[in-house]
Amino acid sequence: MASRKKPIVWSIAGSDSGGGAGIQADLATFHNFAVHGCTVITAITAQNSFAVGHVSVTPRRTLAAQINALDSDLPADVIKLGMLADEGVVSMVAKYLEGYIGFVVCDPVMVSTSGGELMATGVCECLIEKLLPRCDLLTPNLSEAEAILNRKIKGLDEIERAAADIVALGARSVIITGGHLTARNNERHDYWTDGIEGFWLSGANIDTLNTHGTGCTFSSAIAAAIARGYDLRDALVIAKAYVSQGLRMAVQLGGGPGPVAHVGWPQRLADFPSFSRRLPALGPRPVFPSCDGELGLYPVVDSADWIARLLVCGVKTIQLRVKNLQGEALRKEIQRAVALGREYNARVFINDFWKIAIEEQAYGVHLGQEDLDVADIAMIAKAGLRLGVSTHTYYEVARAHGLRPSYIAIGPVYSTTSKQMPFSPQGVPQLRRWVGILGGDYTLTAIGGIDIKRAKEVLRTGVRSVAMISAITQAEDPEAVVAELMALHEAAAT
Ligand SMILES: Cc1ncc(COP(=O)(O)OP(=O)(O)O)c(N)n1
Ligand SMILES: Cc1ncsc1CCOP(=O)(O)O
């Protein structure tokens, strides 16, 4: 028998006869994420787009039989919890989870979009006491967060406190979704925290009445992405993009709010959220100048001598990436690099040292994700420097997108020996996907393990720039390699 490769996700939730939410939305989502969905149906609801007419909670024996049937044959990689209806269901699920070691996402479903009660009174306390401590992630909307905390949350400014308080009740982490909170800068903002770290995901404010199944779809998309091996932060970004896409494409099917659409992996940048550590300020973001066209071949080198050597060859984009100089020696190296850039009319980016780059009026700076924690981004923009940002994952792209930089670097495409990397190579298919999502809005460059042979396949993805260290700096004849690489870039551009 073939071994199983497809991850299994269970949905323990209620059936929505209208097909827009509950188990039905979860299975549609699992299908789009190419995971196998198993179901434990906690209740049968008779509902349409107007109202929940009837709720029949699954008898205990039937509930237990479903769990046992799956547990013995189709064990879950991830479990998603939705409508848990009453205390008996919550208790039985909590008991099962005591022995379960996988990831648990809980959407604390309380009220349907049409206003119908989906959780009996008093069950919330039971959920907090018995289930919260076993939830890796809770995904309440505003009213669910208020019910859990038993207090009103008065707006975006109170969300961080509320999320921390929910974590203090026992959940490992929480994301409060912002669909019912006021929009800011025409975006909706979700906040995640595990009580130590926190971040905001801000996505387009989509004006639609067809929001039925949003919470179910969001939580099941997170569960599916985790089962597919994504880190939680990536899973949140992907799931938010999936829901935004679903809201944008949703159509009204009955007389009331229509269901969120389930139309595959998100593809459009407009659906992707941006990621930021703080709630985005009101008003416009800092603006960075463009790179004046495609970057082309982009050597990353560790000295001004290398810059001089490669600019003579006609290279038009280059980065000074110095790791072993400081003080006056560092400043002198940067000054020389900037002067060479002016002399050869080339784009010289300075890695890491953004303050000196500003003082020396460099063409641009390149920052990694850790640098973003400490750099004064507004100051770089105000000084008129270009900004390039490294990205390795979905959430890092979401973070870069929040800054609207001059270019985004995507890597590592292949494994690299030039830098210790906590990330697996993204591969050419994922690079192609990034080109599809980002290419219309951002100047891009691909980096990591690329040599002449690989550059051909990398350029075939549509990316118009390849950044490299070792293939150039460790070549026997760097000038010849650069000439060949520049020719490849030119051919790809025509
Ligand atoms: C074009 C380009 N892409 C990525 C990087 C990596 O930058 P960073 O993440 O800051 O890591 P270090 O270069 O500092 O090791 C880069 N330098 N250039
Ligand atoms: C700095 C950096 N960031 C992502 S991959 C990488 C190293 C690229 O070096 P090489 O081209 O030698 O693989």
JSON list of C-alpha atoms in Angstrom, two decimals, residues 252-360:
[
{"chain": "A", "resi": 252, "resn": "GLN", "atom": "CA", "xyz": [-24.88, 36.20, -2.66]},
{"chain": "A", "resi": 253, "resn": "LEU", "atom": "CA", "xyz": [-26.60, 32.85, -3.18]},
{"chain": "A", "resi": 254, "resn": "GLY", "atom": "CA", "xyz": [-29.71, 33.07, -0.98]},
{"chain": "A", "resi": 255, "resn": "GLY", "atom": "CA", "xyz": [-31.62, 36.16, 0.14]},
{"chain": "A", "resi": 256, "resn": "GLY", "atom": "CA", "xyz": [-29.20, 36.97, 3.00]},
{"chain": "A", "resi": 257, "resn": "PRO", "atom": "CA", "xyz": [-25.42, 37.21, 3.36]},
{"chain": "A", "resi": 258, "resn": "GLY", "atom": "CA", "xyz": [-23.68, 34.86, 0.93]},
{"chain": "A", "resi": 259, "resn": "PRO", "atom": "CA", "xyz": [-20.82, 32.51, 1.78]},
{"chain": "A", "resi": 260, "resn": "VAL", "atom": "CA", "xyz": [-17.14, 33.35, 1.57]},
{"chain": "A", "resi": 261, "resn": "ALA", "atom": "CA", "xyz": [-15.79, 31.89, -1.68]},
{"chain": "A", "resi": 262, "resn": "HIS", "atom": "CA", "xyz": [-13.28, 29.02, -1.69]},
{"chain": "A", "resi": 263, "resn": "VAL", "atom": "CA", "xyz": [-11.21, 29.56, -4.76]},
{"chain": "A", "resi": 264, "resn": "GLY", "atom": "CA", "xyz": [-7.77, 28.11, -4.15]},
{"chain": "A", "resi": 265, "resn": "TRP", "atom": "CA", "xyz": [-4.43, 29.34, -2.94]},
{"chain": "A", "resi": 266, "resn": "PRO", "atom": "CA", "xyz": [-4.33, 33.16, -2.73]},
{"chain": "A", "resi": 267, "resn": "GLN", "atom": "CA", "xyz": [-2.65, 34.67, -5.78]},
{"chain": "A", "resi": 268, "resn": "ARG", "atom": "CA", "xyz": [-3.10, 38.43, -5.66]},
{"chain": "A", "resi": 269, "resn": "LEU", "atom": "CA", "xyz": [-1.05, 40.86, -3.65]},
{"chain": "A", "resi": 270, "resn": "ALA", "atom": "CA", "xyz": [-4.21, 42.89, -2.96]},
{"chain": "A", "resi": 271, "resn": "ASP", "atom": "CA", "xyz": [-5.43, 39.99, -0.81]},
{"chain": "A", "resi": 272, "resn": "PHE", "atom": "CA", "xyz": [-2.24, 39.70, 1.22]},
{"chain": "A", "resi": 273, "resn": "PRO", "atom": "CA", "xyz": [-2.01, 41.42, 4.59]},
{"chain": "A", "resi": 274, "resn": "SER", "atom": "CA", "xyz": [0.91, 43.44, 5.78]},
{"chain": "A", "resi": 275, "resn": "PHE", "atom": "CA", "xyz": [2.59, 42.53, 9.03]},
{"chain": "A", "resi": 276, "resn": "SER", "atom": "CA", "xyz": [3.71, 45.05, 11.64]},
{"chain": "A", "resi": 277, "resn": "ARG", "atom": "CA", "xyz": [4.75, 44.95, 15.27]},
{"chain": "A", "resi": 278, "resn": "ARG", "atom": "CA", "xyz": [2.65, 48.00, 16.08]},
{"chain": "A", "resi": 279, "resn": "LEU", "atom": "CA", "xyz": [-0.85, 49.03, 15.05]},
{"chain": "A", "resi": 280, "resn": "PRO", "atom": "CA", "xyz": [-0.29, 51.01, 11.83]},
{"chain": "A", "resi": 281, "resn": "ALA", "atom": "CA", "xyz": [-0.51, 54.73, 12.49]},
{"chain": "A", "resi": 282, "resn": "LEU", "atom": "CA", "xyz": [-3.35, 56.73, 10.98]},
{"chain": "A", "resi": 283, "resn": "GLY", "atom": "CA", "xyz": [-2.40, 58.33, 7.68]},
{"chain": "A", "resi": 284, "resn": "PRO", "atom": "CA", "xyz": [-0.04, 57.60, 4.82]},
{"chain": "A", "resi": 285, "resn": "ARG", "atom": "CA", "xyz": [3.06, 55.42, 5.13]},
{"chain": "A", "resi": 286, "resn": "PRO", "atom": "CA", "xyz": [6.61, 56.63, 4.43]},
{"chain": "A", "resi": 287, "resn": "VAL", "atom": "CA", "xyz": [7.32, 56.50, 0.69]},
{"chain": "A", "resi": 288, "resn": "PHE", "atom": "CA", "xyz": [10.53, 55.08, -0.82]},
{"chain": "A", "resi": 289, "resn": "PRO", "atom": "CA", "xyz": [11.82, 56.05, -4.25]},
{"chain": "A", "resi": 290, "resn": "SER", "atom": "CA", "xyz": [11.74, 53.37, -6.94]},
{"chain": "A", "resi": 291, "resn": "CYS", "atom": "CA", "xyz": [14.91, 51.67, -8.20]},
{"chain": "A", "resi": 292, "resn": "ASP", "atom": "CA", "xyz": [14.59, 53.30, -11.63]},
{"chain": "A", "resi": 293, "resn": "GLY", "atom": "CA", "xyz": [13.98, 50.06, -13.51]},
{"chain": "A", "resi": 294, "resn": "GLU", "atom": "CA", "xyz": [14.94, 46.42, -12.97]},
{"chain": "A", "resi": 295, "resn": "LEU", "atom": "CA", "xyz": [18.00, 45.73, -10.82]},
{"chain": "A", "resi": 296, "resn": "GLY", "atom": "CA", "xyz": [19.56, 43.23, -13.25]},
{"chain": "A", "resi": 297, "resn": "LEU", "atom": "CA", "xyz": [22.63, 41.34, -12.10]},
{"chain": "A", "resi": 298, "resn": "TYR", "atom": "CA", "xyz": [23.15, 42.17, -8.41]},
{"chain": "A", "resi": 299, "resn": "PRO", "atom": "CA", "xyz": [26.52, 41.14, -6.91]},
{"chain": "A", "resi": 300, "resn": "VAL", "atom": "CA", "xyz": [26.74, 41.29, -3.12]},
{"chain": "A", "resi": 301, "resn": "VAL", "atom": "CA", "xyz": [30.35, 41.93, -2.08]},
{"chain": "A", "resi": 302, "resn": "ASP", "atom": "CA", "xyz": [32.35, 42.68, 1.04]},
{"chain": "A", "resi": 303, "resn": "SER", "atom": "CA", "xyz": [34.64, 45.53, -0.02]},
{"chain": "A", "resi": 304, "resn": "ALA", "atom": "CA", "xyz": [34.82, 48.73, -2.03]},
{"chain": "A", "resi": 305, "resn": "ASP", "atom": "CA", "xyz": [37.64, 47.08, -3.99]},
{"chain": "A", "resi": 306, "resn": "TRP", "atom": "CA", "xyz": [35.18, 44.48, -5.26]},
{"chain": "A", "resi": 307, "resn": "ILE", "atom": "CA", "xyz": [32.73, 47.25, -6.11]},
{"chain": "A", "resi": 308, "resn": "ALA", "atom": "CA", "xyz": [35.37, 49.06, -8.15]},
{"chain": "A", "resi": 309, "resn": "ARG", "atom": "CA", "xyz": [36.31, 45.82, -9.94]},
{"chain": "A", "resi": 310, "resn": "LEU", "atom": "CA", "xyz": [32.73, 44.91, -10.87]},
{"chain": "A", "resi": 311, "resn": "LEU", "atom": "CA", "xyz": [31.46, 48.38, -11.79]},
{"chain": "A", "resi": 312, "resn": "VAL", "atom": "CA", "xyz": [34.21, 48.54, -14.40]},
{"chain": "A", "resi": 313, "resn": "CYS", "atom": "CA", "xyz": [32.56, 45.46, -15.98]},
{"chain": "A", "resi": 314, "resn": "GLY", "atom": "CA", "xyz": [29.29, 47.35, -16.41]},
{"chain": "A", "resi": 315, "resn": "VAL", "atom": "CA", "xyz": [27.41, 46.07, -13.34]},
{"chain": "A", "resi": 316, "resn": "LYS", "atom": "CA", "xyz": [24.64, 48.56, -12.51]},
{"chain": "A", "resi": 317, "resn": "THR", "atom": "CA", "xyz": [23.45, 47.25, -9.13]},
{"chain": "A", "resi": 318, "resn": "ILE", "atom": "CA", "xyz": [25.73, 46.15, -6.30]},
{"chain": "A", "resi": 319, "resn": "GLN", "atom": "CA", "xyz": [25.69, 45.82, -2.52]},
{"chain": "A", "resi": 320, "resn": "LEU", "atom": "CA", "xyz": [28.38, 46.50, 0.04]},
{"chain": "A", "resi": 321, "resn": "ARG", "atom": "CA", "xyz": [27.88, 43.81, 2.69]},
{"chain": "A", "resi": 322, "resn": "VAL", "atom": "CA", "xyz": [30.61, 44.34, 5.26]},
{"chain": "A", "resi": 323, "resn": "LYS", "atom": "CA", "xyz": [30.62, 42.22, 8.38]},
{"chain": "A", "resi": 324, "resn": "ASN", "atom": "CA", "xyz": [34.10, 42.78, 9.80]},
{"chain": "A", "resi": 325, "resn": "LEU", "atom": "CA", "xyz": [34.72, 46.53, 9.88]},
{"chain": "A", "resi": 326, "resn": "GLN", "atom": "CA", "xyz": [33.68, 49.22, 12.28]},
{"chain": "A", "resi": 327, "resn": "GLY", "atom": "CA", "xyz": [34.33, 52.83, 13.20]},
{"chain": "A", "resi": 328, "resn": "GLU", "atom": "CA", "xyz": [36.31, 54.99, 10.79]},
{"chain": "A", "resi": 329, "resn": "ALA", "atom": "CA", "xyz": [37.38, 52.04, 8.60]},
{"chain": "A", "resi": 330, "resn": "LEU", "atom": "CA", "xyz": [33.74, 51.11, 8.03]},
{"chain": "A", "resi": 331, "resn": "ARG", "atom": "CA", "xyz": [32.74, 54.68, 7.24]},
{"chain": "A", "resi": 332, "resn": "LYS", "atom": "CA", "xyz": [35.63, 55.02, 4.76]},
{"chain": "A", "resi": 333, "resn": "GLU", "atom": "CA", "xyz": [34.58, 51.80, 3.00]},
{"chain": "A", "resi": 334, "resn": "ILE", "atom": "CA", "xyz": [31.02, 53.07, 2.71]},
{"chain": "A", "resi": 335, "resn": "GLN", "atom": "CA", "xyz": [32.17, 56.50, 1.51]},
{"chain": "A", "resi": 336, "resn": "ARG", "atom": "CA", "xyz": [34.24, 54.88, -1.21]},
{"chain": "A", "resi": 337, "resn": "ALA", "atom": "CA", "xyz": [31.39, 52.59, -2.26]},
{"chain": "A", "resi": 338, "resn": "VAL", "atom": "CA", "xyz": [29.00, 55.55, -2.50]},
{"chain": "A", "resi": 339, "resn": "ALA", "atom": "CA", "xyz": [31.55, 57.57, -4.51]},
{"chain": "A", "resi": 340, "resn": "LEU", "atom": "CA", "xyz": [32.07, 54.65, -6.92]},
{"chain": "A", "resi": 341, "resn": "GLY", "atom": "CA", "xyz": [28.31, 54.38, -7.40]},
{"chain": "A", "resi": 342, "resn": "ARG", "atom": "CA", "xyz": [28.18, 58.07, -8.38]},
{"chain": "A", "resi": 343, "resn": "GLU", "atom": "CA", "xyz": [31.19, 57.74, -10.67]},
{"chain": "A", "resi": 344, "resn": "TYR", "atom": "CA", "xyz": [29.75, 54.75, -12.56]},
{"chain": "A", "resi": 345, "resn": "ASN", "atom": "CA", "xyz": [26.11, 55.83, -12.30]},
{"chain": "A", "resi": 346, "resn": "ALA", "atom": "CA", "xyz": [25.29, 52.56, -10.55]},
{"chain": "A", "resi": 347, "resn": "ARG", "atom": "CA", "xyz": [22.93, 51.61, -7.73]},
{"chain": "A", "resi": 348, "resn": "VAL", "atom": "CA", "xyz": [25.08, 50.96, -4.65]},
{"chain": "A", "resi": 349, "resn": "PHE", "atom": "CA", "xyz": [23.15, 49.54, -1.71]},
{"chain": "A", "resi": 350, "resn": "ILE", "atom": "CA", "xyz": [24.68, 49.48, 1.78]},
{"chain": "A", "resi": 351, "resn": "ASN", "atom": "CA", "xyz": [23.81, 46.43, 3.86]},
{"chain": "A", "resi": 352, "resn": "ASP", "atom": "CA", "xyz": [22.82, 46.93, 7.53]},
{"chain": "A", "resi": 353, "resn": "PHE", "atom": "CA", "xyz": [24.51, 50.32, 8.24]},
{"chain": "A", "resi": 354, "resn": "TRP", "atom": "CA", "xyz": [21.55, 52.51, 7.48]},
{"chain": "A", "resi": 355, "resn": "LYS", "atom": "CA", "xyz": [22.65, 55.49, 9.61]},
{"chain": "A", "resi": 356, "resn": "ILE", "atom": "CA", "xyz": [26.00, 55.83, 7.84]},
{"chain": "A", "resi": 357, "resn": "ALA", "atom": "CA", "xyz": [24.25, 55.20, 4.52]},
{"chain": "A", "resi": 358, "resn": "ILE", "atom": "CA", "xyz": [21.97, 58.17, 5.24]},
{"chain": "A", "resi": 359, "resn": "GLU", "atom": "CA", "xyz": [24.86, 60.36, 6.33]},
{"chain": "A", "resi": 360, "resn": "GLU", "atom": "CA", "xyz": [26.82, 59.48, 3.18]}
]
